[in-house]
């Protein structure tokens, strides 16, 4: 196959002074920051569905994307050509990982058996491309939301036949992910929720979802797939309400149904803001529960109320994200997957490069800033000092669980009004601005 991006060289690191739009200003893959190479901190991934399959259509207009390597057909041959375009893209960009849905990489057939065999054929090609380039699969997933059969859900469909069909699709997608050496597998339930409560039995639907995931865990063990399962929270869109609405809702669901040990979370920035949270909040909630698994790195428009999946360029955002990742030791199997699309106006192939370069540079800056904040130490010290009354005396007893209401009442009666310290929000914001 001829090159998909013939006029674009491998993207070099040229440093902050460079004016070259096709160069990294901050992302230097092998530069060591906080004890690890940048590429090991981030484990960047290209999202196949956006980079290779998004036509850039929106609810008001058809697609605009120019993708000369793609003949627009649903043939397996076209799907195989796309594989090589994607791997050339990753190679020129210097990204080591990709993520896919089954139906992004291979066309849905007329029957399930045909869909399975299409997927197998393209998986052979993916394996060849992985072997030729050393690129790896961060995670795979199944598209359980595009086909009309899933219009009322997949694992939460009111129809048991649809549930079975979805199970068959997920079974196959896990097997293919395993064959490709995928490091994880994601469940995003776009239609696992409801459009209206007039027709919905929440209890039955959520129980069905749990049963589905238990069977997935059982199958993963059966085939020896060792990577983690991730749940990706999102509050709505396309459904009115999605059961995995945010990190806390996922944690509650996983605990209630005995699934906690088998799942981590794959958090996405735009989903966090749609849920009325910051990504920082979602990451802290997941980290506190020990399930911060992977990240779909994007951002949303503050003024548009839907999932715009834009590339992350906000240095404050990436700084906060990297602060959490540095504190928790960073990714093991997960990484930063650019679940983001170029704008409809940015229709040329080179725009895919600009977008990813910008995201990678934004995270590189975030990492360097977060590392500087941590090395400076004032921020960390302030946060720990704020809780110092729990380090000894009655506070230490509270944390150790060795006191009770009687003793606390006696303490309060004997010690008068508590003397509390200022929260110093503005001082801390100023402190962070010394580094950004
Ligand atoms: C949709 C979304 C998905 C998941 C994978 O909003 O984020 O692409 O990441 O199914
Ligand atoms: Co996502």
Coordinates of C-alpha atoms and ligand atoms in Angstrom, one line a residue:
X1 CA 0.0 0.0 0.0
X2 CA 1.2 3.5 -0.8
X3 CA 1.7 5.8 2.1
X4 CA -1.5 7.2 3.7
X5 CA 0.3 10.4 4.9
X6 CA 2.9 10.9 2.1
X7 CA 3.9 14.5 2.9
X8 CA 4.2 14.0 6.7
X9 CA 7.5 12.9 8.2
X10 CA 8.0 11.3 11.6
X11 CA 7.1 14.0 14.1
X12 CA 10.4 15.2 15.8
X13 CA 10.8 16.8 19.2
X14 CA 12.1 20.3 18.5
X15 CA 11.7 22.0 21.9
X16 CA 9.7 25.0 23.1
X17 CA 11.3 27.5 20.7
X18 CA 10.2 25.6 17.6
X19 CA 7.6 27.2 15.3
X20 CA 7.0 24.0 13.4
X21 CA 3.4 22.8 13.7
X22 CA 4.5 19.3 13.0
X23 CA 7.0 19.1 15.8
X24 CA 6.7 18.4 19.6
X25 CA 7.5 21.4 21.7
X26 CA 7.3 19.6 25.1
X27 CA 6.7 15.9 24.5
X28 CA 10.1 14.2 24.3
X29 CA 9.4 10.5 24.5
X30 CA 12.6 9.4 26.2
X31 CA 13.0 12.4 28.6
X32 CA 13.0 11.2 32.2
X33 CA 10.6 13.2 34.5
X34 CA 9.9 12.0 38.0
X35 CA 11.9 8.8 37.5
X36 CA 10.2 7.6 34.3
X37 CA 10.4 8.3 30.6
X38 CA 7.6 10.5 29.4
X39 CA 6.3 7.7 27.1
X40 CA 6.0 5.4 30.1
X41 CA 4.1 8.0 32.1
X42 CA 1.5 8.6 29.4
X43 CA 1.2 5.3 27.4
X44 CA -0.6 7.4 24.7
X45 CA -3.1 5.6 22.5
X46 CA -4.9 6.5 19.3
X47 CA -8.6 5.8 19.3
X48 CA -9.3 3.9 16.1
X49 CA -13.0 5.0 16.0
X50 CA -12.1 8.7 15.9
X51 CA -8.8 8.7 14.0
X52 CA -9.8 6.2 11.4
X53 CA -13.6 6.0 11.3
X54 CA -15.1 9.4 12.2
X55 CA -16.4 11.1 9.1
X56 CA -16.9 14.3 11.1
X57 CA -20.7 14.3 10.5
X58 CA -22.8 16.2 13.0
X59 CA -26.5 16.2 13.6
X60 CA -26.8 19.0 11.0
X61 CA -24.5 17.9 8.3
X62 CA -22.7 15.1 6.5
X63 CA -19.1 14.1 7.1
X64 CA -16.4 16.3 5.8
X65 CA -13.3 14.2 6.5
X66 CA -10.9 13.6 3.6
X67 CA -9.3 10.2 4.1
X68 CA -7.7 9.3 0.7
X69 CA -6.7 5.8 1.8
X70 CA -10.4 4.9 2.5
X71 CA -12.7 4.0 -0.4
X72 CA -15.7 4.6 1.8
X73 CA -16.9 1.0 1.3
X74 CA -17.8 -1.5 4.1
X75 CA -15.5 -4.2 2.6
X76 CA -13.0 -6.2 4.5
X77 CA -10.3 -5.1 2.0
X78 CA -11.0 -1.5 2.8
X79 CA -10.9 -2.3 6.5
X80 CA -7.5 -3.9 6.0
X81 CA -6.1 -0.9 4.2
X82 CA -7.2 1.3 7.1
X83 CA -5.2 -0.9 9.5
X84 CA -2.0 0.2 7.7
X85 CA -3.0 3.8 7.5
X86 CA -3.6 3.7 11.3
X87 CA -0.3 2.1 12.0
X88 CA 1.6 4.5 9.7
X89 CA -0.2 7.3 11.7
X90 CA 0.9 5.9 15.0
X91 CA 4.4 5.4 13.8
X92 CA 4.8 8.9 12.4
X93 CA 3.3 10.3 15.6
X94 CA 5.4 8.2 17.9
X95 CA 2.4 6.7 19.8
X96 CA 2.8 3.1 20.9
X97 CA -0.8 2.1 21.6
X98 CA -4.2 2.0 20.0
X99 CA -7.8 1.2 21.2
X100 CA -10.7 -0.1 19.1
X101 CA -14.3 -1.3 19.0
X102 CA -14.9 -4.5 17.1
X103 CA -17.0 -2.7 14.6
X104 CA -14.5 0.1 14.0
X105 CA -11.9 -2.2 12.7
X106 CA -14.1 -4.7 10.8
X107 CA -17.5 -4.3 9.2
X108 CA -20.6 -5.9 10.7
X109 CA -21.8 -8.8 8.5
X110 CA -25.2 -9.9 7.5
X111 CA -25.1 -12.5 10.2
X112 CA -23.3 -12.8 13.5
X113 CA -21.1 -15.6 12.0
X114 CA -20.1 -13.3 9.2
X115 CA -19.4 -10.4 11.6
X116 CA -17.2 -12.9 13.6
X117 CA -15.3 -13.9 10.5
X118 CA -14.8 -10.3 9.3
X119 CA -13.4 -9.5 12.7
X120 CA -11.0 -12.5 12.6
X121 CA -9.8 -11.4 9.1
X122 CA -9.0 -7.9 10.2
X123 CA -7.5 -9.1 13.4
X124 CA -5.0 -11.1 11.4
X125 CA -4.1 -7.9 9.6
X126 CA -3.8 -6.0 12.9
X127 CA -1.5 -8.7 14.3
X128 CA 0.7 -8.4 11.2
X129 CA 0.8 -4.6 11.6
X130 CA 1.6 -4.9 15.3
X131 CA 4.4 -7.3 14.6
X132 CA 5.8 -5.1 11.8
X133 CA 5.8 -1.9 13.9
X134 CA 5.9 -3.0 17.6
X135 CA 2.7 -1.1 18.3
X136 CA 0.4 -2.5 20.9
X137 CA -3.3 -2.7 21.8
X138 CA -4.1 -0.8 25.0
X139 CA -7.7 -2.1 25.1
X140 CA -10.4 -3.4 23.0
X141 CA -14.2 -3.1 23.3
X142 CA -17.4 -4.1 21.6
X143 CA -19.7 -1.6 19.9
X144 CA -23.1 -2.3 21.6
X145 CA -24.8 0.9 20.6
X146 CA -24.6 1.6 16.9
X147 CA -26.7 -1.3 15.4
X148 CA -30.5 -0.9 15.5
X149 CA -30.9 -4.1 17.5
X150 CA -29.4 -2.2 20.5
X151 CA -31.7 0.7 20.3
X152 CA -33.1 -0.2 23.8
X153 CA -29.8 -1.4 25.2
X154 CA -27.6 -4.4 25.0
X155 CA -27.1 -6.1 28.4
X156 CA -30.0 -4.0 29.7
X157 CA -32.3 -4.5 26.7
X158 CA -35.8 -5.7 27.7
X159 CA -35.3 -8.4 25.1
X160 CA -33.3 -11.6 26.2
X161 CA -32.4 -12.4 22.6
X162 CA -30.6 -9.0 22.3
X163 CA -28.9 -9.8 25.6
X164 CA -27.6 -13.1 24.2
X165 CA -26.5 -11.4 20.9
X166 CA -24.6 -8.8 22.9
X167 CA -23.0 -11.5 25.0
X168 CA -21.8 -13.3 21.8
X169 CA -20.4 -10.0 20.5
X170 CA -18.5 -9.3 23.7
X171 CA -17.3 -12.9 24.0
X172 CA -15.7 -12.5 20.5
X173 CA -14.3 -9.0 21.2
X174 CA -12.6 -10.2 24.4
X175 CA -11.2 -13.2 22.5
X176 CA -9.8 -11.0 19.7
X177 CA -8.4 -8.5 22.3
X178 CA -6.7 -11.4 24.0
X179 CA -5.3 -12.7 20.7
X180 CA -3.9 -9.2 19.9
X181 CA -2.2 -9.1 23.3
X182 CA -4.5 -6.3 24.5
X183 CA -3.6 -4.9 27.9
X184 CA -7.2 -4.4 29.0
X185 CA -10.8 -4.5 27.9
X186 CA -13.4 -1.7 28.3
X187 CA -17.1 -1.7 28.8
X188 CA -18.8 1.5 27.9
X189 CA -22.6 1.2 28.0
X190 CA -23.9 4.0 25.9
X191 CA -27.3 2.5 25.7
X192 CA -27.2 0.7 29.1
X193 CA -29.6 3.1 30.7
X194 CA -33.0 4.4 29.7
X195 CA -34.8 6.8 27.4
X196 CA -37.8 7.0 29.7
X197 CA -38.8 5.6 33.1
X198 CA -42.4 5.0 31.7
X199 CA -41.2 1.8 30.2
X200 CA -38.2 0.9 32.4
X201 CA -37.7 -1.5 35.3
X202 CA -34.4 -0.2 36.7
X203 CA -33.9 -3.1 39.1
X204 CA -34.2 -5.8 36.4
X205 CA -32.0 -3.9 34.0
X206 CA -29.2 -3.3 36.4
X207 CA -29.3 -6.9 37.6
X208 CA -29.1 -8.0 34.0
X209 CA -26.1 -5.8 33.5
X210 CA -24.4 -7.3 36.6
X211 CA -25.1 -10.8 35.3
X212 CA -23.7 -9.9 32.0
X213 CA -20.4 -8.6 33.5
X214 CA -20.1 -11.7 35.8
X215 CA -20.3 -13.9 32.7
X216 CA -17.7 -11.7 31.0
X217 CA -15.4 -12.2 34.0
X218 CA -16.0 -16.0 33.9
X219 CA -15.2 -16.1 30.2
X220 CA -12.0 -14.0 30.6
X221 CA -10.8 -16.5 33.2
X222 CA -11.7 -19.4 30.9
X223 CA -9.6 -18.1 28.0
X224 CA -6.7 -16.8 30.3
X225 CA -7.1 -13.1 29.5
X226 CA -5.1 -11.4 32.3
X227 CA -5.7 -7.8 31.6
X228 CA -8.2 -5.8 33.7
X229 CA -11.8 -5.0 32.7
X230 CA -12.6 -1.3 32.7
X231 CA -16.0 0.4 33.1
X232 CA -16.2 3.8 31.5
X233 CA -18.6 6.1 33.2
X234 CA -20.8 8.5 31.3
X235 CA -24.1 10.1 32.6
X236 CA -26.1 10.3 29.4
X237 CA -25.9 10.6 25.6
X238 CA -27.1 8.6 23.8
X239 CA -29.4 7.4 26.6
X240 CA -31.3 9.9 28.8
X241 CA -29.7 8.3 31.9
X242 CA -26.9 5.8 31.8
X243 CA -26.5 3.4 34.8
X244 CA -22.7 4.0 34.9
X245 CA -23.3 7.7 35.3
X246 CA -20.1 8.7 37.1
X247 CA -17.2 7.1 39.0
X248 CA -19.2 7.0 42.3
X249 CA -22.2 5.3 40.6
X250 CA -19.9 2.7 39.0
X251 CA -18.2 2.0 42.4
X252 CA -21.6 1.5 44.0
X253 CA -22.7 -0.8 41.2
X254 CA -19.5 -2.8 41.3
X255 CA -19.6 -3.2 45.1
X256 CA -23.3 -4.0 45.2
X257 CA -22.9 -6.8 42.6
X258 CA -19.6 -8.3 43.9
X259 CA -17.6 -7.1 40.8
X260 CA -15.2 -4.8 42.5
X261 CA -12.1 -7.0 42.3
X262 CA -12.6 -7.5 38.6
X263 CA -13.0 -4.0 37.4
X264 CA -11.1 -0.7 37.3
X265 CA -12.4 2.6 35.8
X266 CA -11.6 4.1 32.5
X267 CA -12.4 7.8 33.1
X268 CA -13.1 10.3 30.3
X269 CA -12.8 14.0 30.7
X270 CA -15.8 15.0 28.7
X271 CA -18.0 12.4 30.4
X272 CA -16.9 13.8 33.8
X273 CA -18.0 17.3 32.9
X274 CA -21.3 16.0 31.4
X275 CA -21.9 14.4 34.8
X276 CA -21.4 17.8 36.4
X277 CA -17.9 16.9 37.8
X278 CA -14.4 17.9 36.9
X279 CA -12.1 15.2 35.6
X280 CA -9.9 15.9 38.7
X281 CA -12.9 15.0 40.9
X282 CA -13.5 11.7 39.0
X283 CA -9.8 10.8 39.1
X284 CA -9.7 11.5 42.9
X285 CA -12.8 9.4 43.5
X286 CA -11.4 6.5 41.5
X287 CA -7.9 6.8 43.0
X288 CA -9.4 6.8 46.6
X289 CA -11.0 3.5 45.8
X290 CA -7.9 2.1 44.2
X291 CA -9.5 1.6 40.8
X292 CA -8.0 4.4 38.6
X293 CA -7.3 2.2 35.6
X294 CA -7.1 4.2 32.4
X295 CA -8.1 7.5 30.9
X296 CA -9.9 8.6 27.8
X297 CA -8.1 11.9 27.3
X298 CA -10.2 14.6 25.7
X299 CA -12.2 17.6 26.8
X300 CA -15.6 19.1 26.2
X301 CA -16.7 22.6 25.1
X302 CA -17.9 24.5 28.2
X303 CA -20.8 26.0 26.3
X304 CA -22.1 23.0 24.3
X305 CA -24.1 20.5 26.3
X306 CA -23.0 17.4 24.6
X307 CA -20.0 15.1 24.2
X308 CA -17.8 17.2 21.8
X309 CA -14.8 15.0 22.4
X310 CA -12.2 17.7 21.7
X311 CA -8.5 17.3 22.0
X312 CA -7.1 18.3 25.4
X313 CA -5.1 21.5 25.3
X314 CA -5.8 23.0 28.7
X315 CA -2.6 23.0 30.7
X316 CA -4.4 23.4 34.0
X317 CA -6.5 20.3 33.2
X318 CA -3.4 18.2 32.3
X319 CA -1.5 19.5 35.3
X320 CA -4.3 18.3 37.7
X321 CA -4.5 15.0 36.0
X322 CA -0.8 14.4 36.2
X323 CA -0.8 15.5 39.8
X324 CA -3.2 12.6 40.6
X325 CA -1.3 10.2 38.4
X326 CA 2.1 11.0 39.9
X327 CA 0.7 10.7 43.5
X328 CA -0.9 7.3 42.8
X329 CA 2.1 5.8 41.0
X330 CA 0.7 6.2 37.5
X331 CA -0.7 3.7 34.9
X332 CA 0.1 0.0 35.0
X333 CA -2.1 -1.5 32.3
X334 CA -3.9 1.7 31.4
X335 CA -2.8 4.8 29.5
X336 CA -4.0 8.0 27.9
X337 CA -6.3 7.2 25.0
X338 CA -7.2 10.1 22.8
X339 CA -10.9 9.5 22.6
X340 CA -11.1 12.8 20.7
X341 CA -12.0 14.0 17.2
X342 CA -10.9 16.8 15.1
X343 CA -13.5 19.5 14.4
X344 CA -15.7 19.2 11.4
X345 CA -13.9 22.2 9.9
X346 CA -10.5 20.4 10.3
X347 CA -11.1 17.9 7.6
X348 CA -7.6 17.2 6.2
X349 CA -5.4 14.3 7.2
X350 CA -2.7 16.6 8.6
X351 CA -5.3 17.9 11.1
X352 CA -5.1 14.5 12.8
X353 CA -1.5 15.2 13.4
X354 CA -2.0 18.7 14.8
X355 CA -4.6 17.4 17.1
X356 CA -2.6 14.6 18.6
X357 CA 0.6 16.6 18.8
X358 CA -1.3 19.3 20.8
X359 CA -2.7 16.7 23.2
X360 CA 0.6 15.1 23.7
X361 CA 2.4 18.4 24.3
X362 CA -0.3 19.5 26.7
X363 CA 0.2 16.3 28.8
X364 CA 4.0 16.8 28.6
X365 CA 3.7 20.3 30.0
X366 CA 1.2 19.1 32.6
X367 CA 3.7 16.4 33.7
X368 CA 6.6 18.8 34.0
X369 CA 4.5 21.3 36.0
X370 CA 3.0 18.6 38.2
X371 CA 6.5 17.3 38.9
X372 CA 7.7 20.7 39.8
X373 CA 4.8 21.3 42.2
X374 CA 5.5 18.0 43.9
X375 CA 9.3 18.6 44.1
X376 CA 8.6 22.1 45.6
X377 CA 6.6 20.4 48.3
X378 CA 4.6 23.3 49.6
X379 CA 1.3 22.1 48.2
X380 CA 1.7 18.6 49.6
X381 CA 2.8 19.9 52.9
X382 CA -0.1 22.2 53.2
X383 CA -2.6 19.4 52.5
X384 CA -1.1 17.1 55.1
X385 CA -0.7 19.8 57.7
X386 CA -4.4 20.6 57.2
X387 CA -5.2 17.2 58.7
X388 CA -2.5 17.2 61.4
X389 CA -5.0 17.1 64.3
X390 CA -5.7 13.5 63.2
X391 CA -2.0 12.6 63.5
X392 CA -2.0 12.3 67.3
X393 CA -4.2 12.4 70.4
X394 CA -8.0 12.1 69.9
X395 CA -7.7 12.5 66.1
X396 CA -5.4 9.4 65.8
X397 CA -7.8 7.5 67.9
X398 CA -10.7 8.4 65.5
X399 CA -8.7 7.2 62.6
X400 CA -7.7 4.0 64.4
X401 CA -11.3 3.3 65.3
X402 CA -10.4 3.1 69.0
X403 CA -12.7 5.8 70.4
X404 CA -16.5 6.2 70.8
X405 CA -19.1 8.9 71.2
X406 CA -18.8 9.0 75.0
X407 CA -15.1 9.7 74.9
X408 CA -15.6 12.3 72.1
X409 CA -18.2 14.0 74.2
X410 CA -15.9 14.1 77.2
X411 CA -13.2 15.5 75.0
X412 CA -15.5 18.2 73.6
X413 CA -16.8 19.1 77.0
X414 CA -13.2 19.5 78.4
X415 CA -11.6 21.3 75.4
X416 CA -14.0 24.2 74.6
X417 CA -14.5 25.7 71.1
X418 CA -12.2 24.2 68.4
X419 CA -9.6 26.5 66.9
X420 CA -9.8 26.0 63.2
X421 CA -7.4 27.1 60.5
X422 CA -8.1 28.9 57.2
X423 CA -8.6 26.7 54.1
X424 CA -6.3 29.1 52.2
X425 CA -7.9 28.4 48.8
X426 CA -6.6 31.6 47.2
X427 CA -3.1 31.2 48.5
X428 CA -3.0 27.7 47.1
X429 CA -4.3 28.9 43.7
X430 CA -1.6 31.5 43.6
X431 CA 1.0 28.9 44.6
X432 CA 0.0 26.7 41.7
X433 CA 0.2 29.6 39.3
X434 CA 3.8 30.0 40.2
X435 CA 4.3 26.8 38.2
X436 CA 1.8 26.9 35.4
Ligands
LIG1 C1 -18.4 7.4 23.9 C2 -17.1 6.9 24.3 C3 -16.8 5.5 23.8 C4 -16.0 4.7 24.7 C5 -15.7 3.3 24.1 O1 -18.7 8.6 24.5 O2 -16.4 7.5 25.1 O3 -16.1 5.8 22.6 O4 -14.7 5.2 25.0 O5 -16.8 2.6 23.8
LIG2 CO1 -14.4 7.1 25.8

